[in-house]
Amino acid sequence: MPVELPVVIDRTSPVPLYHQLAEQLTRMVEDGTLKPGDHFENELALAERLQLSRPTVRRAISELVSRGLLIRRRGIGTTVANQVVHRRDELTSLYEDLVRSGRTPSTEVLELRTDAVDERAAGALGLAPDTPLVYLERLRSAENGPLAILRNWLPPEYGDLTSERLAGGGLYAILRARGRHPVVAHQTIGARGATARERRHLGLAKGDPVLTMTRRAYDAAGVAVEFGDHCYRADQYAFDITVHER
Amino acid sequence: MPVELPVVIDRTSPVPLYHQLAEQLTRMVEDGTLKPGDHFENELALAERLQLSRPTVRRAISELVSRGLLIRRRGIGTTVANQVVHRRDELTSLYEDLVRSGRTPSTEVLELRTDAVDERAAGALGLAPDTPLVYLERLRSAENGPLAILRNWLPPEYGDLTSERLAGGGLYAILRARGRHPVVAHQTIGARGATARERRHLGLAKGDPVLTMTRRAYDAAGVAVEFGDHCYRADQYAFDITVHER
């Protein structure tokens, strides 16, 4: 049974009606009001209920279809498509993104060491290349199964971190609790074939790709807080970014 | 022979010296002053010439190593790593990015049609789902070989575009010349295995991944200018983005 959506249209606003509708529908998909597989109130019913023209409603829906949030299938109607976690271009942790979109993240700690020497990570943290760093590798899953392998390097001061603490939530909450509040990050996004180990943990087949992201995060004083090198199941994950002309 | 780099250090600035050096070196890699494979003036020589301490120079270089711009190899020294096109988070065309980084882009038009019906693209362009659109598919290469397959949908008004015009430069220059100036775009970045056709054009092997980007670009009035669905060789391409806490 399609959900009757709580849309509010403001006819006094200069924002085009189709855009008001598209924005509210997008938010409902993103915040989990509309869940993957949900049937979508049909165009005609939505138009009548909101007293909008059919072309206006169709244009709003087409916009969500074009963004990959809805799927329109002949004979089945329109359903919410979004199995993919859309990571927005603000500094959030995957854990928080999942919670916010109504999903249930879980964490398995695959590795936790305090003697990791890694020049690339040390450079990113602004430390001498041979500084022993805290290294953690976590498998992040949601209800549909494994989603990402998260590898992070932290300064030696985090030597007391435990697997129990890491399994109980997201890393960023731990950093913030210690007064190291990440406010800006430089991310590099790429892709590569999954390694055998990654395939095993992520449940992938040979030849399946992973989406990769390295992240250098800084606090308000510009001090490096963490260095991460993560990989995500490409069939379940995407990055959304908005870019402007310089 | 290592290049002697034109670095200027401002000792009266509140910006840390290592950061001044790292930023200038980054710019040189990005604008092509430093080219992939270039040998890098060694730490000691650079420190002496700029009258900086060795730890300061080492920290700056480590930062570039951590960003994947330099590679440090025992016995070989430090060289410029960047075979990967780093796409920054501003609205630019791949063509312009390549030119700006000192490379020589070329374009082969694989397909050009004026009767493309595509609901997703039409929705992104704000047009009725059955509008016949102009569809172009281009293979973009640089001196090292093929880099990306670019697929774009444009409104019917571009029906007079020719393959010759498209082969001579970037699409954004054409859009701008017609007064449709893209100023903002929403991009979704993902990864997937390459199709057989993509492998053939991009020179990839079975199981190689591609990095994907869909883009919806708008002009200053908020009118959709183009919809693109592109794929890139994952071994030669990455997106750099800076994200902030909301």
Short mmCIF file of C-alpha atoms in Angstrom, two decimals:
data_model
loop_
_atom_site.label_atom_id
_atom_site.label_comp_id
_atom_site.label_asym_id
_atom_site.label_seq_id
_atom_site.Cartn_x
_atom_site.Cartn_y
_atom_site.Cartn_z
CA MET A 1 0.00 0.00 0.00
CA PRO A 2 1.58 3.32 -1.03
CA VAL A 3 2.35 5.76 1.77
CA GLU A 4 0.47 9.08 1.75
CA LEU A 5 3.35 11.54 1.84
CA PRO A 6 3.33 14.58 4.16
CA VAL A 7 4.21 17.13 1.48
CA VAL A 8 3.59 20.85 2.07
CA ILE A 9 3.49 23.10 -0.99
CA ASP A 10 3.92 26.84 -0.49
CA ARG A 11 2.22 28.65 -3.36
CA THR A 12 3.50 32.05 -2.22
CA SER A 13 7.13 30.95 -2.54
CA PRO A 14 9.23 31.93 -5.57
CA VAL A 15 10.58 28.35 -5.64
CA PRO A 16 8.98 26.43 -8.54
CA LEU A 17 6.31 24.00 -7.35
CA TYR A 18 7.96 20.95 -8.95
CA HIS A 19 11.20 21.84 -7.16
CA GLN A 20 9.47 22.18 -3.77
CA LEU A 21 7.98 18.74 -4.28
CA ALA A 22 11.25 17.19 -5.51
CA GLU A 23 13.19 18.59 -2.55
CA GLN A 24 10.70 17.27 0.02
CA LEU A 25 10.60 13.85 -1.60
CA THR A 26 14.41 13.75 -1.69
CA ARG A 27 14.55 14.55 2.01
CA MET A 28 12.07 11.75 2.75
CA VAL A 29 14.23 9.24 0.89
CA GLU A 30 17.34 10.50 2.64
CA ASP A 31 15.95 10.57 6.16
CA GLY A 32 14.30 7.16 5.78
CA THR A 33 10.64 8.29 5.77
CA LEU A 34 10.61 6.56 2.40
CA LYS A 35 12.45 3.26 2.54
CA PRO A 36 13.97 1.20 -0.28
CA GLY A 37 11.25 -0.88 -1.93
CA ASP A 38 8.43 1.34 -0.63
CA HIS A 39 5.70 1.86 -3.17
CA PHE A 40 5.23 5.41 -4.10
CA GLU A 41 1.91 7.22 -4.17
CA ASN A 42 1.06 7.41 -7.85
CA GLU A 43 1.41 10.55 -9.90
CA LEU A 44 -2.31 11.09 -10.36
CA ALA A 45 -3.20 10.60 -6.67
CA LEU A 46 -0.36 12.85 -5.57
CA ALA A 47 -1.37 15.55 -8.08
CA GLU A 48 -5.00 15.48 -6.93
CA ARG A 49 -4.23 15.46 -3.25
CA LEU A 50 -1.71 18.34 -3.47
CA GLN A 51 -3.73 20.18 -6.14
CA LEU A 52 -0.78 20.25 -8.48
CA SER A 53 -0.84 19.63 -12.22
CA ARG A 54 0.26 16.20 -13.43
CA PRO A 55 3.21 17.62 -15.43
CA THR A 56 4.44 19.31 -12.23
CA VAL A 57 4.30 16.08 -10.27
CA ARG A 58 5.81 14.12 -13.16
CA ARG A 59 8.70 16.54 -13.40
CA ALA A 60 9.43 16.26 -9.67
CA ILE A 61 9.35 12.48 -9.84
CA SER A 62 11.52 12.44 -12.97
CA GLU A 63 14.06 14.47 -11.06
CA LEU A 64 14.24 11.83 -8.33
CA VAL A 65 14.40 9.09 -10.96
CA SER A 66 17.31 10.91 -12.60
CA ARG A 67 19.07 11.09 -9.24
CA GLY A 68 18.70 7.35 -8.79
CA LEU A 69 16.42 7.73 -5.75
CA LEU A 70 13.26 6.37 -7.36
CA ILE A 71 12.76 3.65 -9.96
CA ARG A 72 9.83 3.74 -12.35
CA ARG A 73 8.86 0.34 -13.77
CA ARG A 74 6.13 -0.39 -16.25
CA GLY A 75 3.24 -2.22 -14.55
CA ILE A 76 4.84 -2.02 -11.11
CA GLY A 77 4.76 1.72 -10.57
CA THR A 78 7.28 3.88 -8.82
CA THR A 79 9.30 2.50 -5.93
CA VAL A 80 12.07 3.86 -3.77
CA ALA A 81 15.32 2.67 -5.32
CA ASN A 82 17.87 3.69 -2.87
CA GLN A 83 19.82 0.60 -1.78
CA VAL A 84 22.94 2.67 -2.21
CA VAL A 85 24.18 4.75 0.71
CA HIS A 86 24.54 8.25 -0.72
CA ARG A 87 27.34 9.96 1.14
CA ARG A 88 26.84 13.72 1.00
CA ASP A 89 29.61 16.22 0.76
CA GLU A 90 29.78 17.24 4.33
CA LEU A 91 32.07 15.88 6.99
CA THR A 92 30.20 13.00 8.59
CA SER A 93 31.15 9.53 9.64
CA LEU A 94 29.70 6.53 7.82
CA TYR A 95 28.24 5.42 11.16
CA GLU A 96 26.31 8.67 11.56
CA ASP A 97 25.22 8.61 7.92
CA LEU A 98 23.75 5.16 8.38
CA VAL A 99 21.96 6.05 11.63
CA ARG A 100 20.57 9.22 10.07
CA SER A 101 19.16 7.31 7.12
CA GLY A 102 17.34 4.94 9.46
CA ARG A 103 19.71 2.02 9.09
CA THR A 104 21.40 -0.04 11.78
CA PRO A 105 25.19 0.01 11.52
CA SER A 106 27.39 -2.55 13.22
CA THR A 107 31.16 -2.72 13.54
CA GLU A 108 33.57 -5.62 13.71
CA VAL A 109 37.12 -4.73 14.70
CA LEU A 110 39.46 -6.70 12.41
CA GLU A 111 42.70 -5.26 13.74
CA LEU A 112 43.90 -2.84 16.41
CA ARG A 113 47.62 -2.12 16.89
CA THR A 114 49.70 0.62 18.52
CA ASP A 115 52.97 0.05 16.65
CA ALA A 116 52.02 0.86 13.06
CA VAL A 117 54.80 2.63 11.18
CA ASP A 118 53.42 4.13 7.97
CA GLU A 119 55.10 7.08 6.31
CA ARG A 120 52.06 8.14 4.34
CA ALA A 121 49.81 8.18 7.42
CA ALA A 122 52.46 9.85 9.59
CA GLY A 123 52.92 12.57 6.95
CA ALA A 124 49.17 13.15 6.86
CA LEU A 125 49.11 13.45 10.66
CA GLY A 126 52.05 15.86 10.63
CA LEU A 127 54.25 13.42 12.58
CA ALA A 128 57.76 12.12 11.94
CA PRO A 129 57.71 9.26 9.37
CA ASP A 130 58.80 6.65 11.94
CA THR A 131 56.28 7.54 14.66
CA PRO A 132 54.47 4.41 15.89
CA LEU A 133 50.79 5.07 15.20
CA VAL A 134 47.56 3.52 16.40
CA TYR A 135 46.10 1.53 13.50
CA LEU A 136 42.57 0.22 13.39
CA GLU A 137 40.78 -1.77 10.76
CA ARG A 138 37.02 -2.17 11.03
CA LEU A 139 34.36 -3.94 9.02
CA ARG A 140 31.23 -1.79 8.89
CA SER A 141 27.94 -3.52 8.10
CA ALA A 142 24.27 -2.60 7.99
CA GLU A 143 21.21 -4.84 7.97
CA ASN A 144 21.87 -5.95 4.37
CA GLY A 145 25.38 -7.17 5.16
CA PRO A 146 28.93 -5.79 4.96
CA LEU A 147 29.39 -2.36 3.43
CA ALA A 148 32.93 -1.10 4.00
CA ILE A 149 36.37 -1.80 5.41
CA LEU A 150 37.61 1.24 7.31
CA ARG A 151 41.33 1.66 7.99
CA ASN A 152 42.40 4.51 10.23
CA TRP A 153 45.68 5.76 11.64
CA LEU A 154 45.64 7.90 14.79
CA PRO A 155 48.37 9.62 16.82
CA PRO A 156 50.00 7.60 19.67
CA GLU A 157 47.77 9.30 22.29
CA TYR A 158 44.98 6.89 21.27
CA GLY A 159 46.99 3.88 22.46
CA ASP A 160 44.33 3.06 25.06
CA LEU A 161 41.52 2.52 22.53
CA THR A 162 39.86 -0.87 22.89
CA SER A 163 38.05 -3.08 20.39
CA GLU A 164 34.97 -3.00 22.67
CA ARG A 165 34.83 0.79 22.53
CA LEU A 166 35.31 0.76 18.74
CA ALA A 167 32.65 -1.89 18.21
CA GLY A 168 30.10 0.20 20.10
CA GLY A 169 29.81 3.13 17.70
CA GLY A 170 31.57 5.40 15.25
CA LEU A 171 35.16 6.65 15.43
CA TYR A 172 34.19 10.30 15.14
CA ALA A 173 32.15 10.15 18.36
CA ILE A 174 35.29 8.84 20.12
CA LEU A 175 37.46 11.60 18.66
CA ARG A 176 34.94 14.26 19.68
CA ALA A 177 34.64 12.81 23.18
CA ARG A 178 38.39 13.38 23.52
CA GLY A 179 38.14 16.98 22.39
CA ARG A 180 39.54 16.33 18.91
CA HIS A 181 36.69 17.62 16.81
CA PRO A 182 37.19 17.10 13.04
CA VAL A 183 35.74 20.07 11.12
CA VAL A 184 37.29 19.77 7.67
CA ALA A 185 38.70 16.92 5.62
CA HIS A 186 40.42 16.40 2.29
CA GLN A 187 39.16 13.28 0.58
CA THR A 188 40.40 11.48 -2.51
CA ILE A 189 37.91 9.13 -4.13
CA GLY A 190 38.93 6.36 -6.51
CA ALA A 191 38.23 2.77 -7.45
CA ARG A 192 40.18 -0.47 -7.79
CA GLY A 193 39.67 -4.21 -7.80
CA ALA A 194 39.05 -5.71 -4.35
CA THR A 195 41.89 -7.71 -2.79
CA ALA A 196 41.25 -11.34 -1.77
CA ARG A 197 41.01 -10.27 1.87
CA GLU A 198 38.53 -7.49 1.04
CA ARG A 199 36.45 -9.86 -1.08
CA ARG A 200 36.25 -12.28 1.83
CA HIS A 201 35.16 -9.66 4.35
CA LEU A 202 32.82 -7.76 2.04
CA GLY A 203 31.27 -10.85 0.43
CA LEU A 204 32.43 -9.92 -3.06
CA ALA A 205 33.24 -12.10 -6.05
CA LYS A 206 36.49 -12.11 -8.01
CA GLY A 207 36.66 -9.07 -10.28
CA ASP A 208 34.24 -6.99 -8.19
CA PRO A 209 35.43 -3.43 -7.66
CA VAL A 210 35.55 -1.34 -4.50
CA LEU A 211 35.11 2.39 -4.25
CA THR A 212 37.99 3.89 -2.23
CA MET A 213 38.32 7.01 -0.14
CA THR A 214 41.36 8.37 1.66
CA ARG A 215 40.61 11.09 4.15
CA ARG A 216 42.80 13.53 6.06
CA ALA A 217 40.70 15.24 8.73
CA TYR A 218 41.62 18.37 10.69
CA ASP A 219 40.27 20.18 13.74
CA ALA A 220 39.40 23.88 13.86
CA ALA A 221 43.03 24.77 14.64
CA GLY A 222 44.18 22.96 11.49
CA VAL A 223 45.75 20.11 13.45
CA ALA A 224 45.45 16.69 11.79
CA VAL A 225 43.05 14.43 13.69
CA GLU A 226 43.00 11.19 11.70
CA PHE A 227 44.11 9.61 8.45
CA GLY A 228 41.80 7.06 6.84
CA ASP A 229 42.05 4.76 3.84
CA HIS A 230 38.69 3.10 3.31
CA CYS A 231 37.01 0.87 0.75
CA TYR A 232 33.29 0.39 0.08
CA ARG A 233 31.20 -2.14 -1.81
CA ALA A 234 30.64 -0.30 -5.08
CA ASP A 235 27.14 -1.74 -5.48
CA GLN A 236 26.01 -0.24 -2.17
CA TYR A 237 27.80 3.03 -1.93
CA ALA A 238 28.17 6.36 -3.76
CA PHE A 239 29.42 9.86 -3.00
CA ASP A 240 27.24 12.87 -3.78
CA ILE A 241 29.05 16.13 -4.24
CA THR A 242 28.04 19.61 -5.34
CA VAL A 243 30.67 21.58 -7.21
CA HIS A 244 30.74 25.24 -8.16
CA GLU A 245 32.54 27.22 -10.78
CA ARG A 246 35.53 28.84 -9.16
CA MET B 1 68.77 16.19 -12.92
CA PRO B 2 66.46 17.50 -10.20
CA VAL B 3 64.73 20.80 -10.91
CA GLU B 4 65.55 23.76 -8.66
CA LEU B 5 62.12 24.77 -7.48
CA PRO B 6 60.98 28.41 -7.36
CA VAL B 7 59.71 28.33 -3.79
CA VAL B 8 59.18 31.58 -1.86
CA ILE B 9 58.96 31.33 1.92
CA ASP B 10 57.43 34.25 3.84
CA ARG B 11 58.84 34.25 7.36
CA THR B 12 56.52 37.06 8.48
CA SER B 13 53.40 34.99 7.68
CA PRO B 14 51.46 33.20 10.43
CA VAL B 15 51.23 30.17 8.11
CA PRO B 16 53.63 27.44 9.31
CA LEU B 17 56.74 27.20 7.13
CA TYR B 18 56.22 23.50 6.30
CA HIS B 19 52.69 24.32 5.16
CA GLN B 20 53.86 27.19 2.93
CA LEU B 21 56.33 24.81 1.32
CA ALA B 22 53.81 21.96 0.96
CA GLU B 23 51.22 24.25 -0.64
CA GLN B 24 53.67 25.62 -3.19
CA LEU B 25 54.94 22.16 -4.06
CA THR B 26 51.36 20.92 -4.45
CA ARG B 27 50.60 23.76 -6.81
CA MET B 28 53.68 22.90 -8.89
CA VAL B 29 52.55 19.30 -9.25
CA GLU B 30 49.03 20.39 -10.11
CA ASP B 31 49.95 23.05 -12.66
CA GLY B 32 52.53 20.82 -14.33
CA THR B 33 55.68 22.72 -13.24
CA LEU B 34 56.60 19.35 -11.71
CA LYS B 35 55.78 16.51 -14.09
CA PRO B 36 55.25 12.81 -13.35
CA GLY B 37 58.62 11.08 -13.10
CA ASP B 38 60.52 14.32 -12.43
CA HIS B 39 63.25 13.90 -9.88
CA PHE B 40 62.77 16.05 -6.89
CA GLU B 41 65.43 18.29 -5.38
CA ASN B 42 66.59 16.39 -2.33
CA GLU B 43 65.58 17.28 1.19
CA LEU B 44 69.00 18.50 2.25
CA ALA B 45 69.58 20.69 -0.81
CA LEU B 46 66.09 22.17 -0.55
CA ALA B 47 66.57 22.87 3.17
CA GLU B 48 69.88 24.60 2.60
CA ARG B 49 68.74 26.64 -0.34
CA LEU B 50 65.57 27.85 1.39
CA GLN B 51 67.24 28.12 4.80
CA LEU B 52 64.68 25.84 6.37
CA SER B 53 65.36 23.07 8.87
CA ARG B 54 65.44 19.51 7.55
CA PRO B 55 62.44 18.44 9.70
CA THR B 56 60.43 21.30 8.18
CA VAL B 57 61.27 20.22 4.64
CA ARG B 58 60.71 16.55 5.51
CA ARG B 59 57.29 17.32 6.92
CA ALA B 60 56.27 19.23 3.79
CA ILE B 61 57.46 16.40 1.55
CA SER B 62 55.75 13.78 3.74
CA GLU B 63 52.54 15.69 3.29
CA LEU B 64 52.82 15.44 -0.49
CA VAL B 65 53.76 11.76 -0.19
CA SER B 66 50.65 11.21 1.95
CA ARG B 67 48.54 12.89 -0.72
CA GLY B 68 49.93 10.59 -3.36
CA LEU B 69 51.63 13.43 -5.27
CA LEU B 70 55.22 12.35 -4.56
CA ILE B 71 56.78 8.92 -4.20
CA ARG B 72 59.80 8.35 -1.99
CA ARG B 73 61.86 5.27 -2.93
CA ARG B 74 64.95 4.01 -1.16
CA GLY B 75 68.03 4.56 -3.34
CA ILE B 76 66.08 6.38 -6.04
CA GLY B 77 65.01 9.46 -4.13
CA THR B 78 61.79 11.39 -4.39
CA THR B 79 59.94 11.60 -7.68
CA VAL B 80 56.68 13.14 -8.79
CA ALA B 81 54.11 10.36 -8.66
CA ASN B 82 51.14 11.85 -10.21
CA GLN B 83 50.04 9.64 -13.11
CA VAL B 84 46.53 10.01 -11.79
CA VAL B 85 44.45 12.98 -12.88
CA HIS B 86 43.28 14.54 -9.64
CA ARG B 87 39.93 16.15 -10.31
CA ARG B 88 39.32 18.97 -7.83
CA ASP B 89 35.98 19.83 -6.37
CA GLU B 90 35.15 22.74 -8.55
CA LEU B 91 33.09 22.74 -11.69
CA THR B 92 35.54 22.18 -14.52
CA SER B 93 35.53 20.01 -17.59
CA LEU B 94 37.96 17.13 -17.90
CA TYR B 95 39.33 18.80 -21.03
CA GLU B 96 40.18 21.98 -19.13
CA ASP B 97 41.62 19.98 -16.22
CA LEU B 98 43.97 18.17 -18.58
CA VAL B 99 45.07 21.36 -20.35
CA ARG B 100 45.64 23.10 -17.04
CA SER B 101 47.85 20.29 -15.78
CA GLY B 102 50.02 20.54 -18.89
CA ARG B 103 48.63 17.50 -20.65
CA THR B 104 47.35 17.18 -24.21
CA PRO B 105 43.75 15.95 -24.35
CA SER B 106 42.23 14.51 -27.48
CA THR B 107 38.66 13.51 -28.24
CA GLU B 108 37.18 10.81 -30.43
CA VAL B 109 33.42 11.06 -31.01
CA LEU B 110 32.00 7.54 -30.70
CA GLU B 111 28.37 8.48 -31.16
CA LEU B 112 26.25 11.56 -31.86
CA ARG B 113 22.47 11.32 -32.18
CA THR B 114 19.55 13.73 -31.96
CA ASP B 115 16.78 11.21 -31.22
CA ALA B 116 17.80 9.86 -27.82
CA VAL B 117 14.83 9.19 -25.52
CA ASP B 118 16.04 8.68 -21.96
CA GLU B 119 13.76 9.33 -19.02
CA ARG B 120 16.56 9.74 -16.51
CA ALA B 121 18.37 12.33 -18.65
CA ALA B 122 15.16 14.14 -19.58
CA GLY B 123 14.22 14.35 -15.89
CA ALA B 124 17.62 15.79 -15.06
CA LEU B 125 17.21 18.38 -17.82
CA GLY B 126 13.72 19.28 -16.61
CA LEU B 127 12.13 18.09 -19.87
CA ALA B 128 9.22 15.75 -20.55
CA PRO B 129 10.35 12.08 -20.33
CA ASP B 130 9.80 11.44 -24.06
CA THR B 131 11.68 14.52 -25.35
CA PRO B 132 14.16 13.50 -28.07
CA LEU B 133 17.55 14.61 -26.74
CA VAL B 134 20.95 15.14 -28.30
CA TYR B 135 23.22 12.31 -27.13
CA LEU B 136 26.96 12.30 -27.49
CA GLU B 137 29.50 9.72 -26.48
CA ARG B 138 33.16 10.68 -26.57
CA LEU B 139 36.41 8.89 -25.82
CA ARG B 140 38.79 11.27 -24.07
CA SER B 141 42.50 10.46 -24.17
CA ALA B 142 45.74 12.12 -23.13
CA GLU B 143 49.30 11.35 -24.20
CA ASN B 144 49.34 8.13 -22.14
CA GLY B 145 46.29 6.71 -23.88
CA PRO B 146 42.53 6.57 -23.25
CA LEU B 147 41.26 7.98 -19.97
CA ALA B 148 37.48 8.25 -20.00
CA ILE B 149 34.25 7.64 -21.88
CA LEU B 150 32.01 10.69 -21.59
CA ARG B 151 28.28 10.36 -22.26
CA ASN B 152 26.21 13.51 -22.35
CA TRP B 153 22.59 14.37 -23.01
CA LEU B 154 21.70 17.90 -24.14
CA PRO B 155 18.39 19.64 -24.92
CA PRO B 156 17.14 19.47 -28.56
CA GLU B 157 18.50 22.96 -29.30
CA TYR B 158 21.96 21.36 -29.73
CA GLY B 159 20.76 19.34 -32.71
CA ASP B 160 23.25 21.10 -34.99
CA LEU B 161 26.35 19.96 -33.07
CA THR B 162 28.87 18.17 -35.28
CA SER B 163 31.48 15.53 -34.50
CA GLU B 164 34.15 17.86 -35.89
CA ARG B 165 33.22 20.59 -33.42
CA LEU B 166 33.17 18.08 -30.53
CA ALA B 167 36.52 16.58 -31.50
CA GLY B 168 38.16 20.02 -31.40
CA GLY B 169 37.81 20.76 -27.69
CA GLY B 170 35.76 20.39 -24.55
CA LEU B 171 31.96 20.38 -24.30
CA TYR B 172 31.86 23.15 -21.71
CA ALA B 173 33.52 25.61 -24.10
CA ILE B 174 30.75 24.84 -26.61
CA LEU B 175 28.02 25.34 -23.99
CA ARG B 176 29.54 28.62 -22.88
CA ALA B 177 29.90 29.84 -26.47
CA ARG B 178 26.14 29.37 -26.77
CA GLY B 179 25.45 31.38 -23.65
CA ARG B 180 24.65 28.34 -21.48
CA HIS B 181 27.20 28.78 -18.74
CA PRO B 182 27.23 25.94 -16.17
CA VAL B 183 27.97 27.33 -12.71
CA VAL B 184 26.94 24.53 -10.35
CA ALA B 185 26.63 20.76 -10.67
CA HIS B 186 25.48 17.82 -8.59
CA GLN B 187 27.75 14.85 -9.05
CA THR B 188 27.41 11.26 -7.90
CA ILE B 189 30.61 9.26 -7.84
CA GLY B 190 30.68 5.47 -7.81
CA ALA B 191 32.47 2.46 -9.23
CA ARG B 192 31.58 -0.68 -11.19
CA GLY B 193 33.15 -3.26 -13.44
CA ALA B 194 33.80 -2.04 -16.97
CA THR B 195 31.54 -3.35 -19.73
CA ALA B 196 33.08 -5.18 -22.70
CA ARG B 197 32.62 -2.07 -24.85
CA GLU B 198 34.27 0.16 -22.23
CA ARG B 199 37.15 -2.28 -21.84
CA ARG B 200 37.74 -2.20 -25.59
CA HIS B 201 37.77 1.59 -25.80
CA LEU B 202 39.70 2.21 -22.58
CA GLY B 203 42.21 -0.60 -23.09
CA LEU B 204 41.20 -2.43 -19.91
CA ALA B 205 41.35 -6.12 -19.02
CA LYS B 206 38.45 -8.26 -17.85
CA GLY B 207 37.67 -7.50 -14.20
CA ASP B 208 39.15 -3.99 -14.30
CA PRO B 209 36.93 -1.39 -12.62
CA VAL B 210 35.90 2.05 -13.81
CA LEU B 211 35.22 5.07 -11.64
CA THR B 212 31.85 6.58 -12.59
CA MET B 213 30.41 10.06 -12.30
CA THR B 214 26.96 11.31 -13.17
CA ARG B 215 26.63 15.05 -13.34
CA ARG B 216 23.66 17.39 -13.56
CA ALA B 217 24.89 20.90 -14.34
CA TYR B 218 22.90 24.14 -14.05
CA ASP B 219 23.37 27.73 -15.16
CA ALA B 220 23.11 30.76 -12.86
CA ALA B 221 19.32 30.86 -13.28
CA GLY B 222 19.06 27.24 -12.08
CA VAL B 223 18.19 25.92 -15.52
CA ALA B 224 19.65 22.48 -16.32
CA VAL B 225 22.38 22.70 -18.95
CA GLU B 226 23.56 19.12 -19.40
CA PHE B 227 23.30 15.63 -17.97
CA GLY B 228 26.39 13.45 -18.07
CA ASP B 229 27.13 9.83 -17.19
CA HIS B 230 30.85 9.25 -17.44
CA CYS B 231 33.37 6.53 -16.67
CA TYR B 232 37.09 6.80 -16.07
CA ARG B 233 40.01 4.39 -15.95
CA ALA B 234 40.35 3.86 -12.20
CA ASP B 235 44.15 3.56 -12.42
CA GLN B 236 44.46 7.03 -13.93
CA TYR B 237 41.79 9.06 -12.27
CA ALA B 238 40.66 10.24 -8.83
CA PHE B 239 38.38 12.91 -7.40
CA ASP B 240 39.68 15.24 -4.70
CA ILE B 241 37.04 16.82 -2.50
CA THR B 242 37.14 18.97 0.60
CA VAL B 243 34.25 18.49 3.02
CA HIS B 244 33.23 20.56 6.02
CA GLU B 245 31.23 19.86 9.10
CA ARG B 246 27.74 21.19 8.55
#
